[in-house]
Amino acid sequence: MDELSRAQIRDLMAQVLANQGKALPDDDGTDLREIGFRSLDFSELALRVEDETGEELNFDAPGLRRIATVGDVLDFLVTLQRQ
Amino acid sequence: MSDTPVVPPSTVVLVSGGSRGLGLAIVTDLLAAGTKVAAFARTVTPELAQLAAEHPDRVHVGAVDVTDLPAVQAFVREVEQRLGPVDGLVNNAAVGQDSMHTHTSTADLARIVETNLTAPLQLTRLVVRRMLGQGRRGRIVNVTSICAQRGFPGLVAYSATKGGMDAATRSLARELGGRLLVNAVAPGFFASEMSAVLGSTQLDQIVRRTPTGHLTEPAEVVPVVRMLLREQTNINGQVIVVDGAASV
Ligand SMILES: NC(=O)c1ccc[n+]([C@@H]2O[C@H](COP(=O)([O-])OP(=O)(O)OC[C@H]3O[C@@H](n4cnc5c(N)ncnc54)[C@H](OP(=O)(O)O)[C@@H]3O)[C@@H](O)[C@H]2O)c1
């Protein structure tokens, strides 16, 4: 199974936001609250990654609660794919 | 007048998940109230072992997984040999959850349902069969949760199991025709290993929404469990919420 790269996940994240009429800033340090990226959006993104890779991504909420920035989202999903 | 005599107070109580948290508090309280207590969990903690050492003729403990039916059966037999026939059961053992339903693995879903719903139904069946078969009366208390009645994110499967136990409580109370009193106690959130996963923001939010201004303490739940096991009341088939009106 092929893993998605960080850049590919970034593209998917941009699509999730674009569907809501929002843009994904270039800066990975952007706070998720600033762009209104909530836990359900994270879930949607994770499911899109699953669709691409065919592998289920399961995780507990405490890990999710530590995610604060765009970069955190990408790092979390890159790591999760490897578990 | 009914020809059904009252159900006497329980004298030998089996508590699942009695090693820590609320279960340990229930065991300690029942011992202080003079009952004999049998308790199990997958691991016997030093606290539970100490109670057993302090009251060798009134306590029986074991390391048993509630989902391992033959082990549970063997434990119940041991308890009856050591303490006498079981006439009280507290279904307390459970596992928590803190994951969105969409991202909870199917294996985890199965484990939550097996531990929190299937296993207590099986333990109840086992204990009720022994009570009825020996013509005894008894009492059952199911520890459920406010999650059975109100929605909480991250607790979908857990809530389903607790709602299932609330429903089973009502039907079992009907089915047993007054020979056993069957009730549930549904606490609000309290600090324990299970709720440790909740972030401080969530706990603060629960406290803010609670008219009594604090999280429920195990010490505030145990008197209700004791009452249902020991007092003469006509409470049967009920779910008693202990949450400081957080859910009202
Ligand atoms: N904490 C809360 O906020 C809260 C709120 C409402 C309701 N409740 C309910 O209150 C009850 C007690 O919860 P708690 O907070 O005291 O939890 P806890 O501290 O995690 O204790 C759970 C107990 O169940 C045992 N247990 C778990 N899985 C088991 C298994 N497979 N076989 C045998 N024993 C098992 C544990 O021991 P081992 O792990 O060693 O097996 C432990 O003794 C549960 O029914 C819970 O659903 C809790």
Short mmCIF file of C-alpha atoms and ligand atoms in Angstrom, two decimals:
data_model
loop_
_atom_site.label_atom_id
_atom_site.label_comp_id
_atom_site.label_asym_id
_atom_site.label_seq_id
_atom_site.Cartn_x
_atom_site.Cartn_y
_atom_site.Cartn_z
CA MET A 1 0.00 0.00 0.00
CA ASP A 2 1.31 3.46 -0.90
CA GLU A 3 1.52 6.09 1.77
CA LEU A 4 0.58 9.63 0.91
CA SER A 5 3.33 12.19 1.22
CA ARG A 6 3.01 15.25 3.41
CA ALA A 7 2.51 17.35 0.26
CA GLN A 8 -0.27 15.06 -1.01
CA ILE A 9 -2.02 15.26 2.35
CA ARG A 10 -1.66 19.04 2.19
CA ASP A 11 -3.45 19.02 -1.17
CA LEU A 12 -6.30 16.97 0.30
CA MET A 13 -6.51 19.35 3.24
CA ALA A 14 -6.79 22.25 0.80
CA GLN A 15 -9.67 20.42 -0.92
CA VAL A 16 -11.52 19.91 2.37
CA LEU A 17 -11.23 23.63 3.09
CA ALA A 18 -12.03 24.64 -0.51
CA ASN A 19 -15.34 22.73 -0.25
CA GLN A 20 -16.25 25.11 2.54
CA GLY A 21 -15.13 28.15 0.56
CA LYS A 22 -11.98 28.54 2.63
CA ALA A 23 -8.33 28.64 1.58
CA LEU A 24 -5.45 26.73 3.15
CA PRO A 25 -2.67 29.21 4.05
CA ASP A 26 0.90 28.42 2.98
CA ASP A 27 2.21 28.76 6.52
CA ASP A 28 2.23 25.39 8.32
CA GLY A 29 2.32 27.30 11.60
CA THR A 30 -1.22 28.67 11.04
CA ASP A 31 -3.52 27.98 13.98
CA LEU A 32 -6.43 25.71 13.02
CA ARG A 33 -8.88 27.98 14.84
CA GLU A 34 -7.94 30.83 12.52
CA ILE A 35 -9.06 28.84 9.48
CA GLY A 36 -11.96 27.14 11.24
CA PHE A 37 -10.60 23.61 10.75
CA ARG A 38 -12.45 21.53 13.34
CA SER A 39 -12.31 17.91 14.46
CA LEU A 40 -14.94 16.84 11.93
CA ASP A 41 -12.89 18.44 9.17
CA PHE A 42 -9.93 16.45 10.46
CA SER A 43 -12.07 13.34 10.28
CA GLU A 44 -13.07 14.17 6.69
CA LEU A 45 -9.42 14.64 5.77
CA ALA A 46 -8.43 11.35 7.41
CA LEU A 47 -11.22 9.57 5.49
CA ARG A 48 -9.97 11.12 2.22
CA VAL A 49 -6.48 9.82 2.99
CA GLU A 50 -8.02 6.40 3.69
CA ASP A 51 -9.77 6.53 0.32
CA GLU A 52 -6.49 7.11 -1.43
CA THR A 53 -4.50 4.48 0.43
CA GLY A 54 -7.17 1.88 1.17
CA GLU A 55 -6.00 1.63 4.79
CA GLU A 56 -8.19 2.54 7.77
CA LEU A 57 -6.85 5.28 10.01
CA ASN A 58 -8.03 4.89 13.59
CA PHE A 59 -6.96 7.06 16.49
CA ASP A 60 -8.02 8.26 19.93
CA ALA A 61 -9.32 11.74 20.64
CA PRO A 62 -6.53 12.77 23.07
CA GLY A 63 -4.03 12.68 20.19
CA LEU A 64 -6.40 14.80 18.17
CA ARG A 65 -6.76 17.36 20.95
CA ARG A 66 -3.01 18.07 20.83
CA ILE A 67 -3.26 19.19 17.22
CA ALA A 68 -3.19 22.96 16.96
CA THR A 69 -1.65 23.98 13.64
CA VAL A 70 -1.77 23.01 9.96
CA GLY A 71 1.66 21.42 10.37
CA ASP A 72 0.39 19.34 13.32
CA VAL A 73 -2.41 17.94 11.13
CA LEU A 74 0.02 16.93 8.40
CA ASP A 75 2.54 15.43 10.86
CA PHE A 76 -0.21 13.51 12.66
CA LEU A 77 -1.51 11.95 9.44
CA VAL A 78 1.95 11.15 8.10
CA THR A 79 2.77 9.36 11.37
CA LEU A 80 -0.63 7.66 11.57
CA GLN A 81 -0.18 6.11 8.12
CA ARG A 82 2.96 4.38 9.38
CA GLN A 83 1.32 2.80 12.42
CA MET B 1 -51.84 -7.87 49.15
CA SER B 2 -49.04 -9.37 47.12
CA ASP B 3 -47.93 -12.92 47.90
CA THR B 4 -44.37 -11.94 46.95
CA PRO B 5 -42.33 -11.44 50.10
CA VAL B 6 -39.87 -8.55 50.20
CA VAL B 7 -36.37 -9.07 48.86
CA PRO B 8 -34.02 -9.11 51.86
CA PRO B 9 -30.82 -7.02 51.96
CA SER B 10 -27.93 -8.61 50.09
CA THR B 11 -25.40 -10.30 52.35
CA VAL B 12 -22.87 -11.66 49.82
CA VAL B 13 -22.22 -9.18 47.03
CA LEU B 14 -20.18 -9.80 43.90
CA VAL B 15 -18.62 -6.62 42.47
CA SER B 16 -17.05 -6.74 39.02
CA GLY B 17 -14.18 -4.32 38.46
CA GLY B 18 -13.67 -3.86 42.19
CA SER B 19 -9.95 -3.15 41.98
CA ARG B 20 -9.93 0.63 41.66
CA GLY B 21 -12.09 3.70 41.03
CA LEU B 22 -15.78 3.42 41.80
CA GLY B 23 -15.66 -0.38 42.10
CA LEU B 24 -13.06 -0.24 44.89
CA ALA B 25 -15.11 2.44 46.66
CA ILE B 26 -18.19 0.19 46.46
CA VAL B 27 -16.27 -2.79 47.85
CA THR B 28 -14.90 -0.71 50.74
CA ASP B 29 -18.30 0.74 51.54
CA LEU B 30 -20.11 -2.60 51.47
CA LEU B 31 -17.52 -4.10 53.80
CA ALA B 32 -18.05 -1.23 56.22
CA ALA B 33 -21.79 -1.94 56.02
CA GLY B 34 -21.15 -5.50 57.19
CA THR B 35 -21.65 -7.49 53.99
CA LYS B 36 -19.38 -10.11 52.57
CA VAL B 37 -17.87 -9.00 49.27
CA ALA B 38 -16.31 -10.77 46.34
CA ALA B 39 -14.50 -8.65 43.80
CA PHE B 40 -12.55 -9.26 40.66
CA ALA B 41 -10.73 -7.36 37.93
CA ARG B 42 -8.08 -8.38 35.43
CA THR B 43 -5.47 -7.21 37.93
CA VAL B 44 -5.88 -7.29 41.70
CA THR B 45 -4.49 -3.96 42.91
CA PRO B 46 -2.59 -3.61 46.21
CA GLU B 47 -5.61 -1.73 47.62
CA LEU B 48 -7.96 -4.62 46.88
CA ALA B 49 -5.44 -7.19 48.10
CA GLN B 50 -5.13 -5.24 51.34
CA LEU B 51 -8.89 -5.35 51.91
CA ALA B 52 -8.79 -9.09 51.35
CA ALA B 53 -5.94 -9.45 53.85
CA GLU B 54 -7.75 -7.32 56.43
CA HIS B 55 -11.03 -9.25 56.17
CA PRO B 56 -10.06 -12.79 55.20
CA ASP B 57 -13.43 -14.29 56.13
CA ARG B 58 -15.52 -11.57 54.46
CA VAL B 59 -13.65 -10.83 51.24
CA HIS B 60 -12.74 -12.94 48.27
CA VAL B 61 -10.81 -11.45 45.37
CA GLY B 62 -9.47 -12.75 42.10
CA ALA B 63 -7.78 -11.76 38.86
CA VAL B 64 -10.48 -12.50 36.33
CA ASP B 65 -11.33 -11.01 32.95
CA VAL B 66 -15.09 -10.41 32.86
CA THR B 67 -15.14 -11.43 29.19
CA ASP B 68 -13.69 -14.87 30.03
CA LEU B 69 -16.87 -16.74 30.87
CA PRO B 70 -15.31 -20.01 32.14
CA ALA B 71 -13.01 -17.99 34.45
CA VAL B 72 -15.98 -15.97 35.70
CA GLN B 73 -17.95 -19.19 36.34
CA ALA B 74 -15.04 -20.68 38.27
CA PHE B 75 -14.72 -17.47 40.32
CA VAL B 76 -18.42 -17.48 41.25
CA ARG B 77 -18.11 -21.10 42.42
CA GLU B 78 -15.07 -20.20 44.54
CA VAL B 79 -16.97 -17.27 46.04
CA GLU B 80 -19.91 -19.47 46.98
CA GLN B 81 -17.61 -21.97 48.62
CA ARG B 82 -15.78 -19.32 50.61
CA LEU B 83 -18.46 -16.77 51.43
CA GLY B 84 -21.77 -18.53 50.82
CA PRO B 85 -24.43 -18.05 48.13
CA VAL B 86 -24.23 -14.77 46.21
CA ASP B 87 -27.37 -12.67 46.70
CA GLY B 88 -26.13 -9.36 45.35
CA LEU B 89 -24.38 -8.38 42.12
CA VAL B 90 -22.86 -5.07 41.07
CA ASN B 91 -22.01 -4.92 37.39
CA ASN B 92 -19.36 -2.21 37.56
CA ALA B 93 -16.46 -3.36 35.35
CA ALA B 94 -16.30 -1.48 32.09
CA VAL B 95 -13.87 0.05 29.66
CA GLY B 96 -14.07 3.65 28.53
CA GLN B 97 -13.68 5.22 25.13
CA ASP B 98 -12.34 8.46 23.76
CA SER B 99 -12.38 8.28 19.99
CA MET B 100 -14.66 9.45 17.23
CA HIS B 101 -16.92 6.67 16.02
CA THR B 102 -15.58 6.96 12.47
CA HIS B 103 -12.03 6.42 13.70
CA THR B 104 -12.64 3.70 16.29
CA SER B 105 -11.34 0.39 14.95
CA THR B 106 -13.83 -2.43 14.56
CA ALA B 107 -11.72 -4.45 17.02
CA ASP B 108 -12.11 -1.68 19.62
CA LEU B 109 -15.85 -1.49 18.98
CA ALA B 110 -16.13 -5.22 19.57
CA ARG B 111 -14.03 -5.02 22.74
CA ILE B 112 -16.15 -2.21 24.21
CA VAL B 113 -19.40 -4.02 23.46
CA GLU B 114 -18.06 -7.33 24.75
CA THR B 115 -16.74 -5.87 28.02
CA ASN B 116 -19.51 -3.40 28.81
CA LEU B 117 -22.59 -5.18 27.47
CA THR B 118 -22.16 -8.85 26.60
CA ALA B 119 -20.04 -9.71 29.65
CA PRO B 120 -22.32 -8.11 32.26
CA LEU B 121 -25.35 -9.73 30.63
CA GLN B 122 -23.58 -13.09 30.87
CA LEU B 123 -22.49 -12.51 34.46
CA THR B 124 -26.03 -11.48 35.35
CA ARG B 125 -27.43 -14.59 33.70
CA LEU B 126 -24.98 -16.76 35.61
CA VAL B 127 -25.75 -15.19 38.98
CA VAL B 128 -29.52 -15.07 38.43
CA ARG B 129 -29.57 -18.73 37.40
CA ARG B 130 -27.86 -19.66 40.66
CA MET B 131 -30.17 -17.48 42.74
CA LEU B 132 -33.35 -18.76 41.11
CA GLY B 133 -32.13 -22.36 41.05
CA GLN B 134 -31.57 -22.25 44.79
CA GLY B 135 -34.85 -20.45 45.45
CA ARG B 136 -33.09 -17.34 46.73
CA ARG B 137 -33.95 -13.68 46.32
CA GLY B 138 -31.42 -11.04 45.54
CA ARG B 139 -30.52 -7.69 44.13
CA ILE B 140 -28.64 -6.44 41.12
CA VAL B 141 -27.17 -3.00 40.55
CA ASN B 142 -25.84 -2.09 37.13
CA VAL B 143 -23.43 0.82 37.05
CA THR B 144 -24.28 2.60 33.83
CA SER B 145 -23.63 6.23 32.95
CA ILE B 146 -25.18 9.54 32.12
CA CYS B 147 -23.88 8.82 28.61
CA ALA B 148 -26.80 6.42 28.20
CA GLN B 149 -29.20 9.36 28.33
CA ARG B 150 -27.26 12.34 26.97
CA GLY B 151 -24.94 12.61 24.00
CA PHE B 152 -21.19 12.99 24.41
CA PRO B 153 -18.72 13.07 21.51
CA GLY B 154 -16.07 10.38 21.56
CA LEU B 155 -18.27 7.98 23.50
CA VAL B 156 -20.56 6.47 20.87
CA ALA B 157 -19.96 2.76 21.45
CA TYR B 158 -19.58 3.26 25.20
CA SER B 159 -22.90 5.12 25.34
CA ALA B 160 -24.58 2.35 23.34
CA THR B 161 -23.43 -0.25 25.88
CA LYS B 162 -24.59 1.83 28.83
CA GLY B 163 -27.95 2.46 27.18
CA GLY B 164 -28.17 -1.27 26.56
CA MET B 165 -27.62 -1.99 30.24
CA ASP B 166 -30.25 0.59 31.25
CA ALA B 167 -32.74 -1.13 28.94
CA ALA B 168 -31.75 -4.58 30.23
CA THR B 169 -32.29 -3.33 33.79
CA ARG B 170 -35.94 -2.53 33.07
CA SER B 171 -36.69 -5.74 31.22
CA LEU B 172 -34.92 -7.91 33.78
CA ALA B 173 -36.81 -6.27 36.63
CA ARG B 174 -40.07 -7.19 34.84
CA GLU B 175 -38.91 -10.67 33.91
CA LEU B 176 -37.85 -11.55 37.45
CA GLY B 177 -41.26 -10.71 38.85
CA GLY B 178 -40.06 -9.14 42.07
CA ARG B 179 -37.90 -12.10 43.17
CA LEU B 180 -34.91 -9.92 42.43
CA LEU B 181 -34.69 -6.15 42.54
CA VAL B 182 -32.80 -4.91 39.50
CA ASN B 183 -31.73 -1.28 39.23
CA ALA B 184 -29.08 0.88 37.64
CA VAL B 185 -27.06 3.79 38.96
CA ALA B 186 -25.96 6.26 36.29
CA PRO B 187 -23.18 8.54 37.52
CA GLY B 188 -22.11 11.72 35.83
CA PHE B 189 -18.41 12.09 35.09
CA PHE B 190 -16.07 11.54 38.02
CA ALA B 191 -12.29 11.51 38.23
CA SER B 192 -10.87 8.02 37.66
CA GLU B 193 -8.52 6.17 35.35
CA MET B 194 -11.41 5.89 32.90
CA SER B 195 -12.13 9.60 32.71
CA ALA B 196 -8.44 10.58 32.83
CA VAL B 197 -8.53 10.81 29.04
CA LEU B 198 -10.86 13.80 29.21
CA GLY B 199 -9.04 17.09 28.72
CA SER B 200 -9.17 19.74 31.42
CA THR B 201 -11.29 21.95 29.13
CA GLN B 202 -13.93 19.24 28.92
CA LEU B 203 -13.92 18.64 32.67
CA ASP B 204 -14.18 22.41 33.32
CA GLN B 205 -17.11 22.53 30.91
CA ILE B 206 -18.91 19.71 32.74
CA VAL B 207 -18.35 21.42 36.10
CA ARG B 208 -19.67 24.73 34.73
CA ARG B 209 -22.85 22.99 33.57
CA THR B 210 -23.37 21.26 36.92
CA PRO B 211 -25.68 23.12 39.33
CA THR B 212 -23.93 21.58 42.36
CA GLY B 213 -20.66 22.98 40.99
CA HIS B 214 -18.46 19.91 41.16
CA LEU B 215 -17.81 16.62 39.42
CA THR B 216 -19.56 13.65 40.98
CA GLU B 217 -17.34 11.85 43.51
CA PRO B 218 -17.37 8.06 43.87
CA ALA B 219 -18.22 8.72 47.56
CA GLU B 220 -21.46 10.33 46.35
CA VAL B 221 -22.40 7.28 44.28
CA VAL B 222 -21.68 4.49 46.77
CA PRO B 223 -24.51 5.34 49.20
CA VAL B 224 -26.99 4.93 46.35
CA VAL B 225 -25.52 1.55 45.39
CA ARG B 226 -25.60 0.51 49.05
CA MET B 227 -29.22 1.61 49.42
CA LEU B 228 -30.27 -0.43 46.40
CA LEU B 229 -28.49 -3.49 47.79
CA ARG B 230 -29.32 -3.13 51.45
CA GLU B 231 -32.35 -0.95 52.19
CA GLN B 232 -35.91 -2.06 52.01
CA THR B 233 -37.37 0.01 49.22
CA ASN B 234 -39.75 -0.82 46.42
CA ILE B 235 -37.36 0.62 43.83
CA ASN B 236 -37.16 -1.79 40.92
CA GLY B 237 -36.27 -1.41 37.24
CA GLN B 238 -35.07 2.14 37.74
CA VAL B 239 -32.05 4.10 36.59
CA ILE B 240 -30.95 6.54 39.28
CA VAL B 241 -28.85 9.40 37.94
CA VAL B 242 -26.17 10.82 40.26
CA ASP B 243 -24.75 13.84 38.50
CA GLY B 244 -25.58 16.99 40.44
CA ALA B 245 -28.27 17.81 37.83
CA ALA B 246 -25.64 18.35 35.13
CA SER B 247 -27.92 16.56 32.69
CA VAL B 248 -31.22 18.07 33.79
N1 LIG C 1 -15.31 7.68 35.44
C1 LIG C 1 -16.44 8.23 35.03
O1 LIG C 1 -16.49 9.43 34.76
C2 LIG C 1 -17.69 7.41 34.93
C3 LIG C 1 -18.90 8.09 34.72
C4 LIG C 1 -20.09 7.35 34.65
C5 LIG C 1 -20.05 5.99 34.78
N2 LIG C 1 -18.87 5.34 34.99
C6 LIG C 1 -18.92 3.89 35.16
O2 LIG C 1 -18.48 3.56 36.47
C7 LIG C 1 -17.90 2.25 36.46
C8 LIG C 1 -16.52 2.30 37.10
O3 LIG C 1 -15.71 3.19 36.34
P1 LIG C 1 -14.36 3.85 36.90
O4 LIG C 1 -14.36 5.25 36.42
O5 LIG C 1 -14.20 3.54 38.33
O6 LIG C 1 -13.31 3.06 35.98
P2 LIG C 1 -11.84 2.51 36.23
O7 LIG C 1 -11.15 3.28 37.30
O8 LIG C 1 -11.24 2.40 34.88
O9 LIG C 1 -12.15 1.04 36.80
C9 LIG C 1 -12.73 0.05 35.99
C10 LIG C 1 -12.69 -1.25 36.74
O10 LIG C 1 -13.17 -2.30 35.86
C11 LIG C 1 -12.15 -3.26 35.72
N3 LIG C 1 -12.21 -3.87 34.39
C12 LIG C 1 -12.08 -3.25 33.20
N4 LIG C 1 -12.12 -4.16 32.21
C13 LIG C 1 -12.27 -5.37 32.81
C14 LIG C 1 -12.35 -6.69 32.32
N5 LIG C 1 -12.27 -6.98 31.02
N6 LIG C 1 -12.50 -7.70 33.21
C15 LIG C 1 -12.57 -7.44 34.54
N7 LIG C 1 -12.50 -6.21 35.06
C16 LIG C 1 -12.34 -5.19 34.20
C17 LIG C 1 -10.84 -2.53 35.99
O11 LIG C 1 -9.77 -3.37 36.38
P3 LIG C 1 -8.73 -4.02 35.31
O12 LIG C 1 -8.42 -2.96 34.30
O13 LIG C 1 -7.55 -4.46 36.13
O14 LIG C 1 -9.45 -5.19 34.71
C18 LIG C 1 -11.28 -1.66 37.15
O15 LIG C 1 -11.35 -2.41 38.34
C19 LIG C 1 -17.89 1.80 35.00
O16 LIG C 1 -19.01 0.99 34.75
C20 LIG C 1 -18.01 3.11 34.25
O17 LIG C 1 -18.58 2.90 32.97
C21 LIG C 1 -17.69 6.03 35.07
#
